Coordinates of C-alpha atoms in Angstrom, one line a residue:
M1 CA -2.0 77.3 -50.6
A2 CA -1.2 76.8 -47.0
R3 CA -4.7 78.2 -46.3
E4 CA -6.1 75.0 -47.6
R5 CA -5.2 73.4 -44.3
Q6 CA -6.9 76.1 -42.3
L7 CA -10.4 75.2 -43.4
P8 CA -12.7 74.0 -40.6
P9 CA -13.7 70.3 -40.6
L10 CA -16.6 69.7 -43.0
S11 CA -18.8 66.9 -44.1
P12 CA -17.0 65.6 -47.1
I13 CA -18.3 65.6 -50.6
S14 CA -19.1 62.2 -51.8
P15 CA -17.1 61.0 -54.8
L16 CA -18.5 62.3 -58.1
P17 CA -19.1 60.8 -61.5
P18 CA -15.9 60.7 -63.6
H19 CA -16.6 63.5 -65.8
S20 CA -14.9 67.8 -67.0
R21 CA -12.4 72.0 -69.7
L22 CA -10.3 71.7 -72.6
S23 CA -6.7 71.6 -73.3
R24 CA -4.3 72.9 -75.8
R25 CA -2.3 71.1 -78.4
S26 CA 0.3 72.2 -80.9
L27 CA 1.2 74.8 -83.5
L28 CA 4.4 74.3 -85.4
G29 CA 4.2 70.8 -84.5
G30 CA 3.3 69.4 -81.4
A31 CA 1.6 69.9 -78.8
A32 CA -3.8 58.4 -68.7
A33 CA -5.5 58.3 -67.1
A34 CA -3.3 56.9 -64.4
A35 CA -3.1 54.1 -61.9
G36 CA -4.5 55.4 -58.7
A37 CA -7.5 57.0 -60.3
V38 CA -10.4 57.3 -57.8
T39 CA -13.8 56.0 -58.3
L40 CA -16.2 58.9 -58.8
A41 CA -19.8 57.8 -58.1
G42 CA -22.6 59.6 -56.4
T43 CA -23.3 63.3 -55.8
A44 CA -22.1 66.1 -53.6
A45 CA -22.9 66.2 -50.0
A46 CA -25.7 68.7 -50.7
P47 CA -27.8 68.0 -53.7
A48 CA -30.1 70.9 -54.5
S49 CA -33.2 69.0 -53.4
A50 CA -31.7 68.7 -49.9
A51 CA -31.3 72.4 -49.2
S52 CA -34.1 74.8 -50.1
T53 CA -32.7 78.1 -48.7
R54 CA -29.3 79.4 -47.6
D55 CA -28.1 82.7 -46.3
V56 CA -24.4 83.3 -46.9
D57 CA -21.9 86.1 -47.5
V58 CA -21.1 85.1 -51.1
A59 CA -23.0 83.0 -53.6
I60 CA -20.8 81.5 -56.3
V61 CA -22.3 80.4 -59.6
G62 CA -20.3 77.5 -61.1
A63 CA -18.1 74.8 -59.5
G64 CA -15.3 74.8 -62.1
L65 CA -11.8 75.6 -61.1
A66 CA -12.6 79.3 -60.9
G67 CA -15.6 79.1 -58.7
L68 CA -14.1 76.5 -56.4
T69 CA -10.8 78.5 -56.0
A70 CA -12.8 81.6 -55.2
A71 CA -14.8 79.6 -52.6
R72 CA -11.6 78.3 -51.0
D73 CA -10.1 81.7 -50.6
L74 CA -13.3 83.3 -49.4
V75 CA -13.7 80.6 -46.7
A76 CA -10.1 81.1 -45.7
G77 CA -10.9 84.8 -45.4
G78 CA -13.7 84.0 -42.9
K79 CA -16.7 84.3 -45.2
T80 CA -19.6 81.9 -45.7
V81 CA -20.2 80.7 -49.2
A82 CA -22.6 78.6 -51.3
V83 CA -21.4 77.2 -54.7
L84 CA -24.2 76.4 -57.1
E85 CA -23.4 74.0 -59.9
A86 CA -25.7 73.1 -62.7
R87 CA -24.2 69.8 -63.5
D88 CA -24.1 66.6 -61.4
R89 CA -20.4 67.0 -61.0
V90 CA -17.7 69.6 -60.4
G91 CA -15.0 70.7 -62.8
G92 CA -16.7 72.5 -65.6
R93 CA -14.6 72.1 -68.7
V94 CA -12.3 69.7 -66.8
L95 CA -13.6 66.2 -67.2
N96 CA -12.4 62.6 -66.6
L97 CA -14.0 60.0 -68.7
S98 CA -14.3 56.4 -67.5
L99 CA -12.8 53.6 -69.6
A100 CA -14.0 50.1 -70.0
N101 CA -10.7 48.8 -68.7
G102 CA -11.1 50.6 -65.4
G103 CA -8.9 53.6 -66.2
V104 CA -9.8 57.2 -66.9
T105 CA -8.8 59.6 -69.6
E106 CA -9.4 63.3 -70.0
G107 CA -12.3 64.6 -72.0
G108 CA -11.5 68.2 -71.2
G109 CA -8.6 70.3 -70.1
E110 CA -5.6 68.1 -69.4
F111 CA -2.2 69.7 -70.0
I112 CA -0.2 72.2 -68.0
G113 CA 3.3 73.7 -68.6
P114 CA 5.9 76.3 -67.6
T115 CA 4.6 79.6 -66.0
Q116 CA 1.2 77.9 -65.2
D117 CA 2.1 78.4 -61.6
R118 CA -1.3 78.7 -60.0
I119 CA -2.8 75.4 -61.2
K120 CA 0.4 73.6 -60.4
A121 CA 0.4 75.1 -56.8
L122 CA -3.2 74.1 -56.4
A123 CA -2.6 70.6 -57.5
D124 CA 0.4 70.3 -55.3
S125 CA -1.6 71.5 -52.3
L126 CA -4.2 68.8 -53.0
G127 CA -1.7 66.0 -53.5
V128 CA -2.4 65.6 -57.2
Q129 CA 0.8 64.7 -59.0
T130 CA 1.9 65.4 -62.5
F131 CA 3.8 63.3 -65.1
A132 CA 5.4 64.2 -68.5
T133 CA 3.2 64.1 -71.6
Y134 CA 4.7 61.2 -73.7
N135 CA 7.1 62.9 -76.1
T136 CA 9.7 60.3 -76.9
G137 CA 10.2 59.5 -80.6
N138 CA 9.1 61.2 -83.8
N139 CA 6.1 63.5 -84.5
L140 CA 4.3 62.9 -87.8
L141 CA 3.5 65.4 -90.4
Y142 CA 0.7 64.3 -92.8
K143 CA 0.4 66.8 -95.7
D144 CA -0.6 66.5 -99.3
G145 CA -1.2 62.7 -98.8
K146 CA 2.4 62.1 -97.6
K147 CA 3.3 60.9 -94.1
T148 CA 6.7 62.3 -92.8
P149 CA 8.1 61.4 -89.4
Y150 CA 10.3 64.1 -87.9
A151 CA 12.3 64.5 -84.7
T152 CA 11.2 67.1 -82.1
D153 CA 14.7 67.7 -80.7
G154 CA 16.6 68.6 -83.9
L155 CA 17.7 71.9 -85.4
L156 CA 14.1 72.9 -86.1
G157 CA 12.7 71.7 -82.8
S158 CA 9.1 70.6 -83.2
V159 CA 8.5 72.5 -86.4
P160 CA 7.2 70.2 -89.1
P161 CA 9.6 69.7 -92.1
I162 CA 7.9 71.8 -94.7
D163 CA 9.8 73.5 -97.5
A164 CA 12.6 76.0 -96.7
A165 CA 10.6 79.0 -98.0
G166 CA 7.7 78.1 -95.8
L167 CA 9.9 77.6 -92.8
A168 CA 11.5 81.0 -93.3
N169 CA 8.1 82.7 -93.8
A170 CA 6.6 81.0 -90.7
A171 CA 9.6 82.0 -88.6
I172 CA 9.1 85.7 -89.6
V173 CA 5.3 85.5 -88.9
Q174 CA 5.9 83.9 -85.5
A175 CA 8.4 86.6 -84.5
S176 CA 6.1 89.3 -85.7
L177 CA 3.2 88.0 -83.6
D178 CA 5.4 87.7 -80.6
D179 CA 6.7 91.2 -81.0
M180 CA 3.2 92.7 -81.4
A181 CA 2.0 90.7 -78.4
K182 CA 4.7 92.3 -76.3
T183 CA 2.9 95.7 -76.7
I184 CA -0.4 94.4 -75.3
P185 CA -1.3 95.6 -71.8
L186 CA -2.5 92.4 -70.2
D187 CA -5.1 94.0 -68.0
A188 CA -6.5 96.1 -70.8
P189 CA -5.6 94.9 -74.3
W190 CA -8.1 97.3 -75.8
T191 CA -5.8 100.2 -74.7
A192 CA -2.8 99.0 -76.8
A193 CA -1.4 101.6 -79.1
K194 CA -2.6 99.8 -82.2
A195 CA -5.6 98.2 -80.6
D196 CA -8.1 99.8 -83.0
E197 CA -6.1 98.8 -86.1
W198 CA -5.6 95.2 -84.9
D199 CA -9.2 94.8 -83.7
R200 CA -10.6 95.9 -87.1
Q201 CA -9.2 92.8 -88.9
T202 CA -9.5 89.1 -88.5
F203 CA -6.5 86.9 -87.9
E204 CA -7.2 85.4 -91.4
T205 CA -6.9 88.8 -93.1
W206 CA -3.5 89.4 -91.3
L207 CA -2.2 85.9 -92.1
R208 CA -3.1 86.2 -95.8
A209 CA -1.0 89.4 -95.9
N210 CA 1.9 87.9 -94.0
A211 CA 2.0 84.1 -94.3
V212 CA 2.5 84.4 -98.1
V213 CA 4.0 81.0 -98.6
P214 CA 1.3 78.3 -98.7
S215 CA 3.1 75.9 -96.4
A216 CA 3.6 78.7 -93.9
K217 CA 0.0 79.5 -94.0
F218 CA -0.8 75.8 -93.4
L219 CA 1.3 75.8 -90.2
L220 CA -0.4 79.0 -88.9
D221 CA -3.8 77.7 -89.7
V222 CA -3.1 74.5 -87.8
A223 CA -1.7 76.6 -85.0
C224 CA -4.9 78.6 -84.8
T225 CA -7.3 75.7 -84.8
S226 CA -5.1 73.8 -82.3
I227 CA -4.9 76.7 -79.9
F228 CA -8.4 78.2 -80.2
S229 CA -10.5 75.4 -81.7
A230 CA -11.6 78.2 -84.1
E231 CA -10.8 79.2 -87.7
P232 CA -8.6 82.3 -88.3
R233 CA -11.6 84.0 -89.9
E234 CA -13.5 83.9 -86.6
L235 CA -10.9 85.7 -84.5
S236 CA -9.8 89.3 -84.1
L237 CA -6.1 89.9 -84.6
L238 CA -6.1 91.8 -81.3
F239 CA -7.7 88.8 -79.5
V240 CA -5.0 86.5 -80.9
L241 CA -2.3 88.9 -79.8
F242 CA -3.7 89.2 -76.3
Y243 CA -3.9 85.4 -76.0
I244 CA -0.2 85.1 -77.0
A245 CA 0.7 87.8 -74.5
A246 CA -1.2 86.0 -71.8
A247 CA 0.8 82.8 -72.2
G248 CA 3.2 83.7 -69.4
N249 CA 3.2 84.8 -65.8
E250 CA 4.2 87.9 -63.9
T251 CA 7.9 87.5 -64.8
N252 CA 7.8 85.8 -68.2
V253 CA 6.3 87.3 -71.3
G254 CA 3.9 85.2 -73.3
T255 CA 5.0 83.6 -76.6
L256 CA 3.4 81.7 -79.4
E257 CA 5.9 78.9 -78.9
R258 CA 4.9 78.4 -75.3
L259 CA 1.3 78.0 -76.5
T260 CA 2.2 75.3 -79.0
E261 CA 5.0 73.2 -77.6
T262 CA 4.9 70.0 -75.7
A263 CA 8.3 69.9 -73.9
G264 CA 8.8 73.4 -72.5
G265 CA 5.3 74.5 -73.5
A266 CA 1.6 74.3 -72.5
Q267 CA 1.4 70.6 -73.2
E268 CA 4.3 69.5 -71.1
L269 CA 2.6 67.8 -68.2
R270 CA -0.5 65.8 -67.3
F271 CA -2.1 64.9 -64.0
V272 CA -1.9 61.4 -62.5
G273 CA -5.4 60.1 -62.2
G274 CA -6.8 62.7 -64.7
S275 CA -7.1 66.5 -64.4
Q276 CA -10.6 66.4 -62.9
L277 CA -9.0 65.1 -59.7
V278 CA -8.0 68.7 -58.9
P279 CA -11.5 70.2 -58.8
I280 CA -12.8 67.0 -57.1
K281 CA -10.3 67.2 -54.3
L282 CA -10.8 71.0 -54.0
A283 CA -14.6 70.6 -53.8
A284 CA -14.0 68.0 -51.1
T285 CA -12.4 70.6 -48.9
L286 CA -15.6 72.7 -49.2
G287 CA -18.0 69.9 -48.2
D288 CA -21.7 70.7 -48.4
R289 CA -21.0 74.3 -49.4
V290 CA -21.1 72.9 -53.0
V291 CA -24.5 72.2 -54.3
L292 CA -24.9 70.1 -57.5
N293 CA -27.8 69.8 -59.9
A294 CA -28.6 73.4 -59.2
P295 CA -28.6 75.5 -62.5
V296 CA -28.9 79.2 -61.6
R297 CA -31.9 80.9 -63.2
T298 CA -32.1 84.4 -61.7
I299 CA -29.9 86.8 -59.7
A300 CA -32.0 89.6 -58.3
K301 CA -31.2 92.6 -56.1
S302 CA -33.3 92.7 -52.9
G303 CA -32.5 95.6 -50.6
S304 CA -28.8 95.3 -49.7
K305 CA -28.6 91.7 -50.7
Y306 CA -29.0 89.4 -53.7
V307 CA -31.3 86.5 -54.1
V308 CA -29.9 83.8 -56.3
T309 CA -32.5 81.3 -57.5
A310 CA -31.4 77.9 -58.7
D311 CA -33.3 74.7 -59.3
G312 CA -34.2 73.4 -55.9
V313 CA -32.3 76.0 -53.9
T314 CA -32.5 79.8 -53.2
V315 CA -29.4 81.6 -51.8
T316 CA -29.4 85.0 -50.2
A317 CA -26.0 86.7 -50.3
K318 CA -24.2 90.0 -49.8
R319 CA -22.2 89.4 -53.0
V320 CA -22.4 87.1 -56.0
V321 CA -19.5 85.6 -58.1
V322 CA -20.5 84.4 -61.5
A323 CA -17.8 81.9 -62.5
V324 CA -19.1 80.4 -65.8
P325 CA -18.3 81.2 -69.4
P326 CA -19.7 84.5 -70.7
P327 CA -22.3 82.8 -73.0
L328 CA -23.7 80.9 -70.1
A329 CA -23.6 83.9 -67.8
A330 CA -25.8 85.6 -70.4
R331 CA -28.5 83.0 -70.0
I332 CA -29.1 84.0 -66.3
T333 CA -31.9 86.5 -65.8
Y334 CA -30.7 89.6 -63.9
D335 CA -32.8 92.0 -61.9
P336 CA -32.1 94.8 -62.4
L337 CA -30.9 94.3 -66.0
L338 CA -27.1 94.3 -66.5
P339 CA -25.6 97.4 -68.1
A340 CA -25.9 97.2 -71.8
A341 CA -22.1 97.0 -72.2
R342 CA -21.9 93.8 -70.1
D343 CA -24.8 92.2 -71.9
Q344 CA -23.5 93.2 -75.3
L345 CA -20.1 91.7 -74.4
T346 CA -21.6 88.3 -73.5
Q347 CA -23.6 88.3 -76.7
R348 CA -20.3 88.7 -78.6
L349 CA -18.1 86.1 -76.9
P350 CA -19.3 82.7 -78.3
M351 CA -17.6 79.4 -77.3
A352 CA -15.3 77.9 -79.9
S353 CA -16.0 74.4 -81.2
V354 CA -14.2 71.3 -79.9
G355 CA -14.4 67.6 -79.2
K356 CA -12.0 65.0 -78.1
A357 CA -11.9 61.4 -79.4
I358 CA -9.9 58.8 -77.5
A359 CA -9.3 55.3 -78.8
I360 CA -8.0 52.7 -76.3
Y361 CA -5.7 49.8 -77.3
D362 CA -4.0 47.0 -75.4
T363 CA -0.7 48.7 -75.8
P364 CA 0.6 52.0 -77.1
F365 CA 1.8 50.2 -80.3
W366 CA 3.0 53.4 -82.0
R367 CA 5.8 53.7 -79.6
A368 CA 7.4 50.6 -80.9
D369 CA 7.4 52.3 -84.3
G370 CA 9.4 55.2 -82.9
L371 CA 6.4 57.6 -82.7
N372 CA 5.3 59.8 -79.9
G373 CA 1.6 59.8 -80.9
Q374 CA 1.6 63.5 -82.0
V375 CA 0.4 64.4 -85.5
V376 CA 0.0 67.5 -87.5
S377 CA -2.3 67.0 -90.5
D378 CA -3.8 69.0 -93.3
T379 CA -6.8 66.7 -93.7
G380 CA -9.3 64.6 -91.8
V381 CA -11.7 65.1 -88.9
V382 CA -8.7 64.9 -86.5
S383 CA -5.8 67.1 -87.5
S384 CA -3.8 66.9 -84.2
T385 CA -3.3 64.0 -81.8
F386 CA -1.6 63.0 -78.6
D387 CA -0.5 59.9 -76.8
N388 CA -3.0 59.9 -73.8
S389 CA -1.8 56.6 -72.3
P390 CA -1.3 56.4 -68.5
P391 CA 2.1 57.0 -66.9
D392 CA 3.0 53.3 -66.9
G393 CA 2.0 52.7 -70.5
S394 CA -0.1 49.7 -69.3
Y395 CA -2.5 50.4 -72.2
G396 CA -2.5 52.7 -75.2
A397 CA -4.7 55.8 -75.7
L398 CA -4.7 57.9 -78.8
M399 CA -6.4 61.2 -78.3
G400 CA -7.5 63.4 -81.2
F401 CA -8.9 66.9 -81.2
I402 CA -12.0 67.6 -83.4
E403 CA -12.0 71.3 -83.8
A404 CA -13.6 74.4 -85.4
D405 CA -15.2 73.6 -88.8
E406 CA -14.6 69.9 -88.4
A407 CA -16.3 69.9 -84.9
R408 CA -19.3 71.7 -86.2
K409 CA -19.5 69.4 -89.2
F410 CA -19.9 66.4 -86.8
D411 CA -22.1 68.0 -84.2
A412 CA -25.2 66.2 -85.5
A413 CA -23.5 63.0 -86.4
S414 CA -24.0 59.8 -84.4
E415 CA -21.2 58.6 -82.2
A416 CA -20.7 55.6 -84.5
E417 CA -20.3 58.0 -87.5
V418 CA -17.7 60.1 -85.5
K419 CA -15.9 57.0 -84.4
A420 CA -15.6 55.7 -88.0
A421 CA -14.3 59.0 -89.3
V422 CA -11.8 59.3 -86.4
L423 CA -10.5 55.7 -86.7
K424 CA -10.0 56.3 -90.5
D425 CA -7.7 59.2 -89.6
Y426 CA -5.9 57.1 -87.0
V427 CA -5.2 54.3 -89.5
T428 CA -3.9 56.9 -92.0
Y429 CA -1.5 58.2 -89.4
F430 CA -0.5 55.1 -87.4
G431 CA -1.4 52.1 -89.6
S432 CA -3.8 49.2 -89.5
K433 CA -3.4 48.5 -85.8
A434 CA -5.3 51.7 -85.1
A435 CA -8.4 50.3 -86.7
S436 CA -9.4 48.0 -83.8
P437 CA -9.4 49.8 -80.5
T438 CA -10.6 47.9 -77.4
S439 CA -12.9 50.8 -76.6
F440 CA -13.6 54.4 -77.7
V441 CA -14.8 57.5 -75.8
L442 CA -16.0 60.7 -77.3
Q443 CA -16.6 64.1 -75.7
R444 CA -18.3 66.7 -77.8
W445 CA -18.4 70.0 -75.9
N446 CA -20.6 71.7 -78.4
N447 CA -23.4 69.4 -77.3
E448 CA -22.9 69.9 -73.6
A449 CA -25.9 71.7 -72.1
Y450 CA -23.8 73.7 -69.6
T451 CA -20.8 74.4 -71.9
R452 CA -21.9 74.5 -75.5
G453 CA -18.4 74.6 -76.9
G454 CA -14.8 75.1 -75.8
P455 CA -12.1 75.4 -74.8
V456 CA -12.7 79.2 -74.5
S457 CA -14.9 82.0 -75.5
I458 CA -13.5 83.8 -78.5
G459 CA -13.5 87.4 -79.7
A460 CA -14.2 88.6 -83.2
P461 CA -13.2 92.0 -84.6
G462 CA -14.5 94.9 -82.6
V463 CA -15.3 93.0 -79.4
L464 CA -12.4 93.9 -77.2
T465 CA -12.1 97.5 -78.2
Q466 CA -15.8 98.2 -77.8
Y467 CA -16.8 95.9 -74.9
G468 CA -13.6 94.6 -73.3
P469 CA -13.8 97.0 -70.3
A470 CA -16.9 95.2 -69.1
L471 CA -15.2 91.8 -68.9
R472 CA -14.1 92.0 -65.2
T473 CA -15.9 95.2 -64.0
P474 CA -18.3 94.3 -61.1
V475 CA -21.9 95.2 -61.6
G476 CA -23.0 96.4 -58.1
G477 CA -22.4 93.3 -56.0
I478 CA -22.0 90.9 -58.9
H479 CA -18.4 89.9 -59.7
W480 CA -17.1 88.0 -62.7
A481 CA -14.6 85.1 -62.7
G482 CA -13.7 82.3 -65.1
T483 CA -10.7 81.7 -67.3
E484 CA -12.0 84.2 -69.9
T485 CA -11.4 87.0 -67.3
S486 CA -7.8 86.1 -66.5
I487 CA -4.8 88.2 -67.6
H488 CA -2.5 85.2 -67.6
W489 CA -3.3 82.0 -69.3
M490 CA -6.8 83.0 -70.4
G491 CA -8.5 79.9 -71.8
F492 CA -6.5 77.4 -69.7
M493 CA -6.9 75.8 -66.3
D494 CA -4.3 78.1 -64.9
G495 CA -6.3 81.1 -66.0
A496 CA -9.4 79.7 -64.2
V497 CA -7.5 79.3 -61.0
R498 CA -6.0 82.8 -61.3
S499 CA -9.4 84.3 -61.9
G500 CA -10.8 82.6 -58.8
E501 CA -7.9 84.0 -56.7
R502 CA -8.4 87.5 -58.2
V503 CA -12.2 87.6 -57.6
A504 CA -11.8 86.4 -54.0
K505 CA -9.5 89.3 -53.2
E506 CA -11.9 91.6 -55.0
V507 CA -14.8 90.5 -52.8
L508 CA -12.8 90.3 -49.6
A509 CA -11.8 93.9 -50.1
V510 CA -15.4 95.1 -50.0
L511 CA -17.0 92.7 -47.4

């Protein structure tokens, strides 16, 4: 990270609109915008209309955390770069939303936790501070029409208080998943000893055979939608096991618990001023190397170089880094055609389905009732929530995830219809005070033109074993980045940063 300070002086990026990835929540139970948030208006130093042609060492497609990190490391390695971003902002699936009271809240990826070392190091190098996700007081379990508060620091930790048989069954299932995940080679999960067996079945099939107590099945179903924003029937068991295995770093094995917990898990910390401050500040170090409003249309080989054509700008480069989700990478026209294995891979890695709904109140009133704002529910459009208030608690923010089948159900609904359904759930969980927020913001990633879902691309049976080797393999001078390509914390902000660091090393080794 010290290399950040070695970049030559640049014309700074103008502040950007407060917009950007998705986060994670909780499994067996749980899991502010802050004062000091910057005003983000305007566009980057180089809108596409201002620069018609560029000739650089490396063209980078996508100004999310992956693309920006790759650009930082390539520049530090003495290479010239151009980062082409389709949106009018940087950050990709990391997004700050403006609030009527002048604050911001996160519409995309927001949480980090233990072993997510690279996003934390990046934030530290940019002066973006973290604070603890609010976790004081009881969680709520809403099941079978009954609301049950429960402590998160008792004998069961954050596991909801279901029946004893269900708890025992859930514990066995969780231990089995962790044990199987330990056998997954992180750099090539398709080579695991039982890869073929595990990739022939859905997670739903496996759960039905192992989570035999209904209440245990409920907990694992909530875990699945909370982690992946997808239903168990949509996922390969091998994909799930790899995701668990990836929830660690070079010295700590991944576990399901680390994915699902708040304290000690992936939801432990948030960023002061909102998570999008990280890519915004990182982009500022790159200046006019970042070009906004420039969706890439074609990547064509021309002699020893590549010609990358975007709206309003054409870049000639020795190498290209594509740092967008696989489904979006598939919408670019490549000449020559990509190998069939790579193209077939992108056809089979759809985005999951997710939205975030945040209701703003004068105060975080649920805290006075001894609640931490975290809910696990078996009903409603919102089945998991968090306290998204700022560090000083100067106003209240309740954030709910709309995921998987529920997200798809509301894709075509009006914002007023979604708001009514969400507030109905909030009243069910937190009482009548939740009915009257001072403002309400909604981010539906399924309807975002340059995302079309989130938080991550997901693998159905057969995808990893048949097409997985094409995930990171360069095609000529085209290299692949993005959180989906990371071997640690795939699907998270940390995975995006790691992928940018990995692809920069890959490119520097051949230039």
